[in-house]
Structure formats: C-alpha cells, structure tokens
Amino acid sequence: MNAPTRLPAGLHDLPEISVIVPMHNEAKGMDALFQRLLPVLEAIDPRFEVICVDDGSRDLTMDGLRGHHQREPRIRAVSLSRNFGKEVAIAAGLRYTRGRAVVIIDADLQHPPEIIPEFVSLWRQGYRNVYGVRRDRNTDGVGRKLFTRAFYKLFDAVSPTGLPAGAGDFRLLDRKAVDALLAMPERTRFTKGLYAWIGFKSVAVPFDVDERIDGGQSRFNFRALLRLAIDGITAFSNAPLRIWGYVGLAISALAFLYASIIIVRALMFGIDVPGFTSLIVSVMFFAGVQLMTLGVLGEYIGRIFVEVKRRPLYLVQEEIGVEAIEPVDATGMDRRA
Ligand code: UDP
Ligand code: MG
C-alpha cells in the first residue's frame, strides 16, 4: 500500500496492531488508559497504533488526544462531527486502521488491556475473531442484567445468527474480518450481530469487567439499551414480521370454530341477542393486534427508509495523524462512489 507523502513520519510503516478506542467525554480517564495500554502494546510489538474516535464529546477529549499525540505519535485520533453512538464510532475507527490485527477496547478501562497479549497470541495461532467474554456482569444493576439475559434469549429464538452471550466489542479482529465488516454497507450497526454474522475462526477469552475508571456512569440508559435491542432484532431477524401471519392464521381458525358453534346454536335454539361484552372485547382485541402489526411493519419500513437514504454513517470533523483508508468491497467497487 502506498501511503501518501503528506502523512506524518512514522505513518509509512504499516502497524502490526491497531487499537480502536471509542471515546465519548473521556478526557478524565484517558491518561490512566494510555498508562496501562501503551506498555502492554509496546511489549507485544512496537509497531502499533492507537486510534481514538472522539464521538462528539463535549469535554476536552480532543484537546487531551492532541497532547498525547504530540508526545506519542502512535496515539492518533479522529473526531466525529457529533455524537453518533459507540457502534458508529467503532465503524469509523475501523476505516482508519491499517494494522494486520485490530483490537477494539473501551476507554473507561472496564476492559483490562492486560488481556490483549492473550488475544494476540490466539490470533497468531490462526484465530481471526478473538472476543472477550465477561465472566460476570457484577458491575451491572439487576434490572440491566435481567434485560440483557431476556434479550439474548429472544435473539437466540428469532435469529439464525447465534450471539455468544457476554461477548461485546472488546475483541481482536484479523484484517480479513475487518475488511468484511467494512464491506457491510448497512446503516444500522448492530455490531455484536455483525461480528457473529461474519464468522471466521473465532475463540472466546473470558475476562472480568472492572469498575469504570472515573467512577462515572454507564452512558447507556434503559432507553438506549431498548433501542439497541430493537435494532439488533430487526437487523438480524424477520421473525417479528412473520409471526403475524401465524397469529392471523390462528385467530382465523378460532373465529371459524366459534362461527360454527354460533350457527349450530342459532339453528337449534333460535336467535338470541346477548353477547355485547364479547363483541366489544373481540373488537378491541383485534384492533390492538392490528395496530401492533402495523407498528412492527413501520419499524421495518423505517429501517428500509434509513437504508435507502444512503446518508453517510458519520461525518468526520478532525483527524490527528491518521487518514481514512478507502476500502474497496468484495465486488471491487470503490465505496466512495
Ligand atoms: N461511547 C461512545 N459513544 C457513545 C457512548 C459511549 O463512543 O455515545 C464509548 C465510551 O466512551 C466508552 C465506550 O463507548 O469508551 C463504552 O461506553 P460506556 O462505558 O458508557 O458503556 P458500558 O460500559 O456501559 O457498555
Ligand atoms: Mg463502560
């Protein structure tokens, strides 16, 4: 690969390992992060780069990164024009990596960098998708734990893509896997599902989730989690659409049965007029079912709409020591077109 000459010195040597760190208001924690991360990487191979993606932070994240880049040019950064969410920040980061392997890690040190050598050694043994699996979600509240478990159960039931439970974004991906991810044009980035969908020789590495370094709160509230769950299900399953066909069939069968009973009864005992309550109940029930079905349809149509608009996934505001690679997808099409 011919790097353009205007890149800063050092950028011409392709790194062995690229690390992506999505950052949203992480100015406070980043010193501690680099202090732990850099020695680990240095010990593996000095040819590394850390690409921090500032996901529309409103604190001094970008200023901090600029300072770090000056002292350590292997720390590089790109900032997005606003907050696009962690999944998109990672997608943006992937486009800037040039390493033969890419590690994705949270900025808040909940993902211990000390596991990375294990990731790398498995990668060197031929695994292309080495993913961390949380031993216990003891840093999560009970509500979140239950919600997560329910989500995995549901996802498993409705989607042909199996999600390994407890696996998140903390992982190492081989270049091949990264290129596969980059070739996926969809706007709704349910990365957990995408990682599973691409396949490749995969292996799990258990790790313990640490407390957030700055003692701060998770940026994912319940609404964000719910949205993520709906994104995940709709992106990887058509079951919510299909199910209404079956529901309709079952209801029609019941209605037919009930109709036969009424007709026979009317023929045998004559017509009587009670049944107002059951009438209202069934009208309301079916109105509810129909509205729900419409809602599900709307959910998918909305997603189709988002996809066909073909807006860029994110916009970049500033680049420090990096330049986006323009991936060419499997069809050989330049994706800028
Ligand atoms: N993050 C991000 N954009 C967002 C929210 C979070 O880039 O909109 C980053 C954040 O800086 C951190 C990582 O994603 O590096 C995980 O975020 P957080 O710790 O809040 O989530 P949790 O640990 O609860 O999954
Ligand atoms: Mg966290």
mmCIF file of C-alpha atoms and ligand atoms in Angstrom:
data_model
loop_
_atom_site.group_PDB
_atom_site.id
_atom_site.type_symbol
_atom_site.label_atom_id
_atom_site.label_comp_id
_atom_site.label_asym_id
_atom_site.label_seq_id
_atom_site.Cartn_x
_atom_site.Cartn_y
_atom_site.Cartn_z
ATOM 1 C CA MET A 1 0.000 0.000 0.000
ATOM 2 C CA ASN A 2 1.401 3.361 -0.970
ATOM 3 C CA ALA A 3 0.825 5.882 1.765
ATOM 4 C CA PRO A 4 0.539 9.466 0.532
ATOM 5 C CA THR A 5 3.654 11.502 1.269
ATOM 6 C CA ARG A 6 1.859 14.152 3.311
ATOM 7 C CA LEU A 7 1.325 11.688 6.153
ATOM 8 C CA PRO A 8 3.381 12.375 9.271
ATOM 9 C CA ALA A 9 6.636 10.487 9.712
ATOM 10 C CA GLY A 10 6.140 7.027 11.079
ATOM 11 C CA LEU A 11 2.819 6.538 9.353
ATOM 12 C CA HIS A 12 4.520 4.922 6.386
ATOM 13 C CA ASP A 13 5.377 1.797 8.293
ATOM 14 C CA LEU A 14 2.223 -0.219 8.485
ATOM 15 C CA PRO A 15 1.420 -1.052 12.072
ATOM 16 C CA GLU A 16 1.107 -4.648 13.162
ATOM 17 C CA ILE A 17 -1.674 -3.902 15.602
ATOM 18 C CA SER A 18 -4.226 -1.114 15.544
ATOM 19 C CA VAL A 19 -6.281 -0.392 18.635
ATOM 20 C CA ILE A 20 -9.601 1.420 18.356
ATOM 21 C CA VAL A 21 -10.883 3.304 21.380
ATOM 22 C CA PRO A 22 -14.334 4.904 21.063
ATOM 23 C CA MET A 23 -14.486 7.932 23.342
ATOM 24 C CA HIS A 24 -17.423 9.960 24.490
ATOM 25 C CA ASN A 25 -16.441 12.527 27.134
ATOM 26 C CA GLU A 26 -13.439 10.538 28.297
ATOM 27 C CA ALA A 27 -10.992 13.405 28.920
ATOM 28 C CA LYS A 28 -10.651 12.485 32.587
ATOM 29 C CA GLY A 29 -9.927 8.824 32.121
ATOM 30 C CA MET A 30 -7.607 8.834 29.138
ATOM 31 C CA ASP A 31 -4.308 9.361 30.987
ATOM 32 C CA ALA A 32 -4.918 6.271 33.065
ATOM 33 C CA LEU A 33 -5.979 4.375 29.959
ATOM 34 C CA PHE A 34 -2.831 5.145 27.995
ATOM 35 C CA GLN A 35 -0.672 4.489 31.041
ATOM 36 C CA ARG A 36 -1.939 0.932 31.162
ATOM 37 C CA LEU A 37 -2.495 0.322 27.461
ATOM 38 C CA LEU A 38 0.777 1.537 25.938
ATOM 39 C CA PRO A 39 3.211 -0.676 27.906
ATOM 40 C CA VAL A 40 1.088 -3.703 27.055
ATOM 41 C CA LEU A 41 1.174 -2.874 23.347
ATOM 42 C CA GLU A 42 4.859 -1.986 23.419
ATOM 43 C CA ALA A 43 5.638 -5.404 24.848
ATOM 44 C CA ILE A 44 3.707 -7.161 22.077
ATOM 45 C CA ASP A 45 5.101 -5.221 19.146
ATOM 46 C CA PRO A 46 6.257 -1.590 18.996
ATOM 47 C CA ARG A 47 4.608 -1.297 15.612
ATOM 48 C CA PHE A 48 1.194 -0.385 16.950
ATOM 49 C CA GLU A 49 -1.208 2.497 16.647
ATOM 50 C CA VAL A 50 -3.984 3.588 18.949
ATOM 51 C CA ILE A 51 -6.824 5.224 17.086
ATOM 52 C CA CYS A 52 -9.142 7.129 19.388
ATOM 53 C CA VAL A 53 -12.505 8.060 17.959
ATOM 54 C CA ASP A 54 -13.944 11.089 19.677
ATOM 55 C CA ASP A 55 -17.673 10.521 19.376
ATOM 56 C CA GLY A 56 -18.882 14.111 19.718
ATOM 57 C CA SER A 57 -17.548 14.698 23.218
ATOM 58 C CA ARG A 58 -18.442 17.955 24.885
ATOM 59 C CA ASP A 59 -15.456 17.915 27.211
ATOM 60 C CA LEU A 60 -11.757 18.272 26.409
ATOM 61 C CA THR A 61 -11.309 14.789 24.940
ATOM 62 C CA MET A 62 -9.917 16.059 21.628
ATOM 63 C CA ASP A 63 -7.516 18.502 23.312
ATOM 64 C CA GLY A 64 -6.237 15.713 25.507
ATOM 65 C CA LEU A 65 -5.729 13.485 22.493
ATOM 66 C CA ARG A 66 -3.857 16.230 20.665
ATOM 67 C CA GLY A 67 -1.458 16.492 23.608
ATOM 68 C CA HIS A 68 -0.979 12.751 23.762
ATOM 69 C CA HIS A 69 -0.325 12.578 20.009
ATOM 70 C CA GLN A 70 2.433 15.150 20.328
ATOM 71 C CA ARG A 71 4.189 13.119 22.999
ATOM 72 C CA GLU A 72 3.447 9.729 21.476
ATOM 73 C CA PRO A 73 2.726 9.853 17.717
ATOM 74 C CA ARG A 74 1.410 6.314 17.754
ATOM 75 C CA ILE A 75 -1.607 7.715 19.565
ATOM 76 C CA ARG A 76 -3.842 9.024 16.815
ATOM 77 C CA ALA A 77 -7.302 10.446 16.814
ATOM 78 C CA VAL A 78 -10.281 11.251 14.722
ATOM 79 C CA SER A 79 -13.295 13.205 15.870
ATOM 80 C CA LEU A 80 -16.817 12.840 14.570
ATOM 81 C CA SER A 81 -18.938 15.884 13.873
ATOM 82 C CA ARG A 82 -21.405 14.995 16.643
ATOM 83 C CA ASN A 83 -22.328 12.092 18.885
ATOM 84 C CA PHE A 84 -23.157 9.167 16.602
ATOM 85 C CA GLY A 85 -23.068 6.427 19.230
ATOM 86 C CA LYS A 86 -20.461 3.859 20.115
ATOM 87 C CA GLU A 87 -21.321 1.426 17.334
ATOM 88 C CA VAL A 88 -20.833 4.045 14.645
ATOM 89 C CA ALA A 89 -17.701 5.360 16.361
ATOM 90 C CA ILE A 90 -16.215 1.883 16.088
ATOM 91 C CA ALA A 91 -17.244 1.634 12.432
ATOM 92 C CA ALA A 92 -15.482 4.953 11.836
ATOM 93 C CA GLY A 93 -12.398 3.757 13.688
ATOM 94 C CA LEU A 94 -12.211 0.595 11.595
ATOM 95 C CA ARG A 95 -11.896 2.704 8.482
ATOM 96 C CA TYR A 96 -8.739 4.299 9.862
ATOM 97 C CA THR A 97 -6.936 1.182 10.979
ATOM 98 C CA ARG A 98 -4.121 -0.215 8.922
ATOM 99 C CA GLY A 99 -2.808 -2.905 11.257
ATOM 100 C CA ARG A 100 -2.839 -6.580 10.395
ATOM 101 C CA ALA A 101 -4.921 -7.046 13.519
ATOM 102 C CA VAL A 102 -7.362 -4.627 15.110
ATOM 103 C CA VAL A 103 -8.230 -4.530 18.805
ATOM 104 C CA ILE A 104 -11.355 -2.728 19.996
ATOM 105 C CA ILE A 105 -11.409 -1.600 23.611
ATOM 106 C CA ASP A 106 -13.494 0.729 25.813
ATOM 107 C CA ALA A 107 -11.886 3.906 27.073
ATOM 108 C CA ASP A 108 -13.059 3.514 30.660
ATOM 109 C CA LEU A 109 -10.723 0.587 31.479
ATOM 110 C CA GLN A 110 -13.640 -1.734 32.046
ATOM 111 C CA HIS A 111 -11.844 -3.886 29.503
ATOM 112 C CA PRO A 112 -8.471 -4.799 31.030
ATOM 113 C CA PRO A 113 -5.704 -4.099 28.451
ATOM 114 C CA GLU A 114 -3.612 -6.836 30.084
ATOM 115 C CA ILE A 115 -5.699 -9.441 28.214
ATOM 116 C CA ILE A 116 -4.601 -8.131 24.820
ATOM 117 C CA PRO A 117 -1.417 -10.273 24.682
ATOM 118 C CA GLU A 118 -3.643 -13.324 25.033
ATOM 119 C CA PHE A 119 -5.793 -12.056 22.161
ATOM 120 C CA VAL A 120 -2.678 -11.558 20.055
ATOM 121 C CA SER A 121 -1.210 -14.965 20.766
ATOM 122 C CA LEU A 122 -4.509 -16.639 19.781
ATOM 123 C CA TRP A 123 -4.552 -14.511 16.641
ATOM 124 C CA ARG A 124 -1.044 -15.677 15.836
ATOM 125 C CA GLN A 125 -2.305 -19.228 16.224
ATOM 126 C CA GLY A 126 -4.712 -18.539 13.389
ATOM 127 C CA TYR A 127 -7.891 -17.218 15.005
ATOM 128 C CA ARG A 128 -9.350 -14.279 13.126
ATOM 129 C CA ASN A 129 -12.038 -13.223 15.579
ATOM 130 C CA VAL A 130 -10.855 -13.329 19.200
ATOM 131 C CA TYR A 131 -13.544 -11.975 21.502
ATOM 132 C CA GLY A 132 -13.578 -11.185 25.182
ATOM 133 C CA VAL A 133 -16.419 -12.636 27.219
ATOM 134 C CA ARG A 134 -17.395 -11.122 30.537
ATOM 135 C CA ARG A 135 -17.077 -13.570 33.410
ATOM 136 C CA ASP A 136 -19.754 -11.844 35.410
ATOM 137 C CA ARG A 137 -21.698 -8.683 34.887
ATOM 138 C CA ASN A 138 -21.220 -7.746 38.522
ATOM 139 C CA THR A 139 -20.838 -4.087 37.628
ATOM 140 C CA ASP A 140 -24.328 -4.020 36.128
ATOM 141 C CA GLY A 141 -27.538 -3.492 38.064
ATOM 142 C CA VAL A 142 -30.127 -6.244 38.487
ATOM 143 C CA GLY A 143 -32.502 -4.636 36.012
ATOM 144 C CA ARG A 144 -29.878 -4.416 33.305
ATOM 145 C CA LYS A 145 -28.777 -7.989 33.940
ATOM 146 C CA LEU A 146 -32.327 -9.303 33.552
ATOM 147 C CA PHE A 147 -32.913 -7.198 30.459
ATOM 148 C CA THR A 148 -29.695 -8.418 28.863
ATOM 149 C CA ARG A 149 -30.499 -12.035 29.600
ATOM 150 C CA ALA A 150 -34.015 -11.696 28.190
ATOM 151 C CA PHE A 151 -32.621 -10.037 25.091
ATOM 152 C CA TYR A 152 -30.125 -12.821 24.411
ATOM 153 C CA LYS A 153 -32.851 -15.448 24.877
ATOM 154 C CA LEU A 154 -35.169 -13.661 22.472
ATOM 155 C CA PHE A 155 -32.442 -13.022 19.922
ATOM 156 C CA ASP A 156 -31.460 -16.666 20.011
ATOM 157 C CA ALA A 157 -35.048 -17.717 19.436
ATOM 158 C CA VAL A 158 -35.731 -15.476 16.464
ATOM 159 C CA SER A 159 -32.416 -15.071 14.660
ATOM 160 C CA PRO A 160 -30.374 -17.618 12.741
ATOM 161 C CA THR A 161 -27.245 -15.685 13.761
ATOM 162 C CA GLY A 162 -26.104 -17.021 17.132
ATOM 163 C CA LEU A 163 -24.845 -14.372 19.552
ATOM 164 C CA PRO A 164 -22.256 -15.627 22.016
ATOM 165 C CA ALA A 165 -23.604 -14.476 25.405
ATOM 166 C CA GLY A 166 -21.471 -11.955 27.233
ATOM 167 C CA ALA A 167 -19.412 -11.081 24.168
ATOM 168 C CA GLY A 168 -19.153 -7.404 23.404
ATOM 169 C CA ASP A 169 -16.935 -5.073 21.491
ATOM 170 C CA PHE A 170 -13.768 -5.962 23.402
ATOM 171 C CA ARG A 171 -12.025 -8.143 20.846
ATOM 172 C CA LEU A 172 -9.303 -8.633 18.282
ATOM 173 C CA LEU A 173 -10.168 -8.893 14.617
ATOM 174 C CA ASP A 174 -7.892 -10.047 11.867
ATOM 175 C CA ARG A 175 -7.569 -7.795 8.820
ATOM 176 C CA LYS A 176 -9.785 -10.177 6.856
ATOM 177 C CA ALA A 177 -12.567 -9.803 9.411
ATOM 178 C CA VAL A 178 -12.127 -6.029 9.481
ATOM 179 C CA ASP A 179 -12.406 -5.825 5.708
ATOM 180 C CA ALA A 180 -15.542 -7.955 5.880
ATOM 181 C CA LEU A 181 -17.070 -5.549 8.403
ATOM 182 C CA LEU A 182 -16.077 -2.557 6.295
ATOM 183 C CA ALA A 183 -17.738 -4.091 3.265
ATOM 184 C CA MET A 184 -21.114 -4.129 5.036
ATOM 185 C CA PRO A 185 -22.951 -1.072 3.878
ATOM 186 C CA GLU A 186 -25.798 -1.085 6.385
ATOM 187 C CA ARG A 187 -26.558 1.962 8.456
ATOM 188 C CA THR A 188 -27.957 0.197 11.472
ATOM 189 C CA ARG A 189 -24.772 -1.101 13.019
ATOM 190 C CA PHE A 190 -25.663 -3.799 15.493
ATOM 191 C CA THR A 191 -22.005 -4.689 15.833
ATOM 192 C CA LYS A 192 -22.460 -7.646 18.179
ATOM 193 C CA GLY A 193 -24.552 -9.277 15.486
ATOM 194 C CA LEU A 194 -22.216 -8.278 12.675
ATOM 195 C CA TYR A 195 -19.233 -9.813 14.480
ATOM 196 C CA ALA A 196 -21.144 -13.064 14.755
ATOM 197 C CA TRP A 197 -22.504 -12.879 11.227
ATOM 198 C CA ILE A 198 -19.107 -12.587 9.531
ATOM 199 C CA GLY A 199 -17.970 -15.822 11.157
ATOM 200 C CA PHE A 200 -14.271 -16.695 10.659
ATOM 201 C CA LYS A 201 -12.340 -18.872 13.042
ATOM 202 C CA SER A 202 -13.391 -17.488 16.420
ATOM 203 C CA VAL A 203 -12.439 -18.052 20.010
ATOM 204 C CA ALA A 204 -13.656 -16.652 23.330
ATOM 205 C CA VAL A 205 -11.367 -15.274 26.039
ATOM 206 C CA PRO A 206 -13.018 -14.800 29.437
ATOM 207 C CA PHE A 207 -12.268 -11.629 31.377
ATOM 208 C CA ASP A 208 -13.543 -9.786 34.433
ATOM 209 C CA VAL A 209 -15.261 -6.472 33.881
ATOM 210 C CA ASP A 210 -13.691 -3.765 36.003
ATOM 211 C CA GLU A 211 -15.356 -0.745 37.515
ATOM 212 C CA ARG A 212 -15.365 2.355 35.358
ATOM 213 C CA ILE A 213 -12.066 4.138 35.921
ATOM 214 C CA ASP A 214 -13.531 7.583 36.565
ATOM 215 C CA GLY A 215 -16.296 6.203 38.747
ATOM 216 C CA GLY A 216 -18.729 7.597 36.200
ATOM 217 C CA GLN A 217 -21.989 6.179 34.978
ATOM 218 C CA SER A 218 -22.531 3.969 32.001
ATOM 219 C CA ARG A 219 -23.649 6.066 29.072
ATOM 220 C CA PHE A 220 -26.268 3.536 28.159
ATOM 221 C CA ASN A 221 -29.549 4.212 29.905
ATOM 222 C CA PHE A 222 -32.547 1.938 29.618
ATOM 223 C CA ARG A 223 -33.953 3.664 26.552
ATOM 224 C CA ALA A 224 -30.644 3.376 24.716
ATOM 225 C CA LEU A 225 -30.466 -0.313 25.606
ATOM 226 C CA LEU A 226 -34.018 -0.893 24.407
ATOM 227 C CA ARG A 227 -33.274 0.862 21.131
ATOM 228 C CA LEU A 228 -30.152 -1.243 20.728
ATOM 229 C CA ALA A 229 -32.173 -4.396 21.394
ATOM 230 C CA ILE A 230 -34.809 -3.464 18.797
ATOM 231 C CA ASP A 231 -32.087 -2.565 16.300
ATOM 232 C CA GLY A 232 -30.451 -5.895 16.912
ATOM 233 C CA ILE A 233 -33.570 -7.988 16.491
ATOM 234 C CA THR A 234 -34.852 -6.170 13.420
ATOM 235 C CA ALA A 235 -31.436 -6.197 11.755
ATOM 236 C CA PHE A 236 -30.951 -9.921 12.184
ATOM 237 C CA SER A 237 -34.420 -11.411 12.070
ATOM 238 C CA ASN A 238 -37.620 -11.254 10.084
ATOM 239 C CA ALA A 239 -39.467 -13.194 12.776
ATOM 240 C CA PRO A 240 -41.350 -10.125 14.099
ATOM 241 C CA LEU A 241 -42.818 -9.703 10.604
ATOM 242 C CA ARG A 242 -43.537 -13.343 10.013
ATOM 243 C CA ILE A 243 -45.141 -14.028 13.361
ATOM 244 C CA TRP A 244 -48.253 -12.002 12.487
ATOM 245 C CA GLY A 245 -49.029 -14.340 9.639
ATOM 246 C CA TYR A 246 -49.193 -17.193 12.119
ATOM 247 C CA VAL A 247 -51.147 -15.136 14.629
ATOM 248 C CA GLY A 248 -53.640 -14.253 11.898
ATOM 249 C CA LEU A 249 -53.960 -17.883 10.906
ATOM 250 C CA ALA A 250 -54.584 -18.976 14.495
ATOM 251 C CA ILE A 251 -57.171 -16.255 15.052
ATOM 252 C CA SER A 252 -58.948 -17.114 11.797
ATOM 253 C CA ALA A 253 -59.117 -20.758 12.831
ATOM 254 C CA LEU A 254 -60.576 -19.817 16.194
ATOM 255 C CA ALA A 255 -63.074 -17.460 14.553
ATOM 256 C CA PHE A 256 -64.156 -20.207 12.172
ATOM 257 C CA LEU A 257 -64.650 -22.588 15.068
ATOM 258 C CA TYR A 258 -66.634 -20.020 17.027
ATOM 259 C CA ALA A 259 -68.738 -19.173 13.972
ATOM 260 C CA SER A 260 -69.660 -22.835 13.527
ATOM 261 C CA ILE A 261 -70.716 -23.058 17.155
ATOM 262 C CA ILE A 262 -72.899 -19.953 16.910
ATOM 263 C CA ILE A 263 -74.514 -21.091 13.674
ATOM 264 C CA VAL A 264 -75.337 -24.501 15.036
ATOM 265 C CA ARG A 265 -76.650 -22.966 18.249
ATOM 266 C CA ALA A 266 -78.792 -20.461 16.317
ATOM 267 C CA LEU A 267 -80.254 -23.249 14.186
ATOM 268 C CA MET A 268 -81.037 -25.420 17.182
ATOM 269 C CA PHE A 269 -82.231 -22.864 19.738
ATOM 270 C CA GLY A 270 -83.145 -19.849 17.628
ATOM 271 C CA ILE A 271 -81.514 -16.433 17.640
ATOM 272 C CA ASP A 272 -80.825 -14.607 20.877
ATOM 273 C CA VAL A 273 -79.100 -11.243 21.232
ATOM 274 C CA PRO A 274 -76.752 -11.267 24.236
ATOM 275 C CA GLY A 275 -73.019 -11.120 23.617
ATOM 276 C CA PHE A 276 -72.447 -7.378 23.684
ATOM 277 C CA THR A 277 -69.473 -7.789 26.034
ATOM 278 C CA SER A 278 -67.774 -10.436 23.961
ATOM 279 C CA LEU A 279 -68.356 -8.281 20.869
ATOM 280 C CA ILE A 280 -66.629 -5.260 22.392
ATOM 281 C CA VAL A 281 -63.825 -7.366 23.799
ATOM 282 C CA SER A 282 -63.073 -9.004 20.478
ATOM 283 C CA VAL A 283 -63.285 -5.709 18.558
ATOM 284 C CA MET A 284 -60.796 -4.145 20.950
ATOM 285 C CA PHE A 285 -58.550 -7.192 20.911
ATOM 286 C CA PHE A 286 -58.343 -7.279 17.150
ATOM 287 C CA ALA A 287 -57.845 -3.537 16.890
ATOM 288 C CA GLY A 288 -54.898 -3.970 19.252
ATOM 289 C CA VAL A 289 -53.421 -6.818 17.265
ATOM 290 C CA GLN A 290 -53.755 -4.856 14.047
ATOM 291 C CA LEU A 291 -52.142 -1.745 15.469
ATOM 292 C CA MET A 292 -49.294 -3.798 16.852
ATOM 293 C CA THR A 293 -48.770 -5.420 13.460
ATOM 294 C CA LEU A 294 -48.719 -2.009 11.831
ATOM 295 C CA GLY A 295 -46.175 -0.886 14.393
ATOM 296 C CA VAL A 296 -43.903 -3.802 13.536
ATOM 297 C CA LEU A 297 -44.298 -3.112 9.821
ATOM 298 C CA GLY A 298 -43.495 0.540 10.497
ATOM 299 C CA GLU A 299 -40.377 -0.453 12.403
ATOM 300 C CA TYR A 300 -39.052 -2.309 9.363
ATOM 301 C CA ILE A 301 -40.201 0.275 6.823
ATOM 302 C CA GLY A 302 -38.445 2.954 8.875
ATOM 303 C CA ARG A 303 -35.271 0.929 8.661
ATOM 304 C CA ILE A 304 -35.658 0.463 4.909
ATOM 305 C CA PHE A 305 -36.125 4.226 4.646
ATOM 306 C CA VAL A 306 -32.944 4.879 6.595
ATOM 307 C CA GLU A 307 -31.026 2.486 4.363
ATOM 308 C CA VAL A 308 -32.289 3.873 1.058
ATOM 309 C CA LYS A 309 -31.459 7.449 2.012
ATOM 310 C CA ARG A 310 -27.831 6.347 1.882
ATOM 311 C CA ARG A 311 -26.635 9.082 4.155
ATOM 312 C CA PRO A 312 -23.066 8.708 5.325
ATOM 313 C CA LEU A 313 -22.764 6.694 8.504
ATOM 314 C CA TYR A 314 -20.872 9.505 10.210
ATOM 315 C CA LEU A 315 -19.079 12.749 9.441
ATOM 316 C CA VAL A 316 -15.506 13.435 10.422
ATOM 317 C CA GLN A 317 -14.552 16.732 11.969
ATOM 318 C CA GLU A 318 -10.845 16.427 12.566
ATOM 319 C CA GLU A 319 -8.070 13.903 12.042
ATOM 320 C CA ILE A 320 -4.883 13.783 14.097
ATOM 321 C CA GLY A 321 -2.131 11.719 12.500
ATOM 322 C CA VAL A 322 -4.495 9.484 10.545
ATOM 323 C CA GLU A 323 -6.027 9.223 7.152
ATOM 324 C CA ALA A 324 -9.049 7.116 6.281
ATOM 325 C CA ILE A 325 -8.415 4.109 4.133
ATOM 326 C CA GLU A 326 -10.988 3.816 1.422
ATOM 327 C CA PRO A 327 -11.958 0.196 1.426
ATOM 328 C CA VAL A 328 -12.842 -1.474 -1.814
ATOM 329 C CA ASP A 329 -15.562 -4.002 -1.218
ATOM 330 C CA ALA A 330 -15.869 -7.561 -2.426
ATOM 331 C CA THR A 331 -17.396 -6.502 -5.727
ATOM 332 C CA GLY A 332 -14.349 -4.335 -6.368
ATOM 333 C CA MET A 333 -16.497 -1.235 -6.201
ATOM 334 C CA ASP A 334 -14.955 1.860 -4.719
ATOM 335 C CA ARG A 335 -17.269 2.616 -1.850
ATOM 336 C CA ARG A 336 -16.807 6.350 -2.218
ATOM 337 C CA ALA A 337 -18.879 6.186 -5.383
HETATM 338 N N1 UDP B 1 -19.038 5.679 23.878
HETATM 339 C C1 UDP B 1 -19.030 6.307 22.645
HETATM 340 N N2 UDP B 1 -20.170 6.948 22.218
HETATM 341 C C2 UDP B 1 -21.314 6.972 22.964
HETATM 342 C C3 UDP B 1 -21.312 6.288 24.211
HETATM 343 C C4 UDP B 1 -20.165 5.654 24.632
HETATM 344 O O1 UDP B 1 -18.030 6.306 21.948
HETATM 345 O O2 UDP B 1 -22.293 7.565 22.528
HETATM 346 C C5 UDP B 1 -17.815 4.985 24.343
HETATM 347 C C6 UDP B 1 -17.346 5.365 25.732
HETATM 348 O O3 UDP B 1 -16.505 6.473 25.693
HETATM 349 C C7 UDP B 1 -16.620 4.100 26.163
HETATM 350 C C8 UDP B 1 -17.388 3.011 25.482
HETATM 351 O O4 UDP B 1 -18.086 3.619 24.396
HETATM 352 O O5 UDP B 1 -15.289 4.089 25.704
HETATM 353 C C9 UDP B 1 -18.344 2.292 26.398
HETATM 354 O O6 UDP B 1 -19.200 3.229 26.995
HETATM 355 P P1 UDP B 1 -19.774 3.047 28.451
HETATM 356 O O7 UDP B 1 -18.682 2.694 29.390
HETATM 357 O O8 UDP B 1 -20.579 4.249 28.762
HETATM 358 O O9 UDP B 1 -20.756 1.821 28.232
HETATM 359 P P2 UDP B 1 -20.873 0.437 29.024
HETATM 360 O O10 UDP B 1 -19.572 0.176 29.725
HETATM 361 O O11 UDP B 1 -21.995 0.597 29.936
HETATM 362 O O12 UDP B 1 -21.150 -0.569 27.951
HETATM 363 MG MG MG B 2 -18.037 1.169 30.373
#
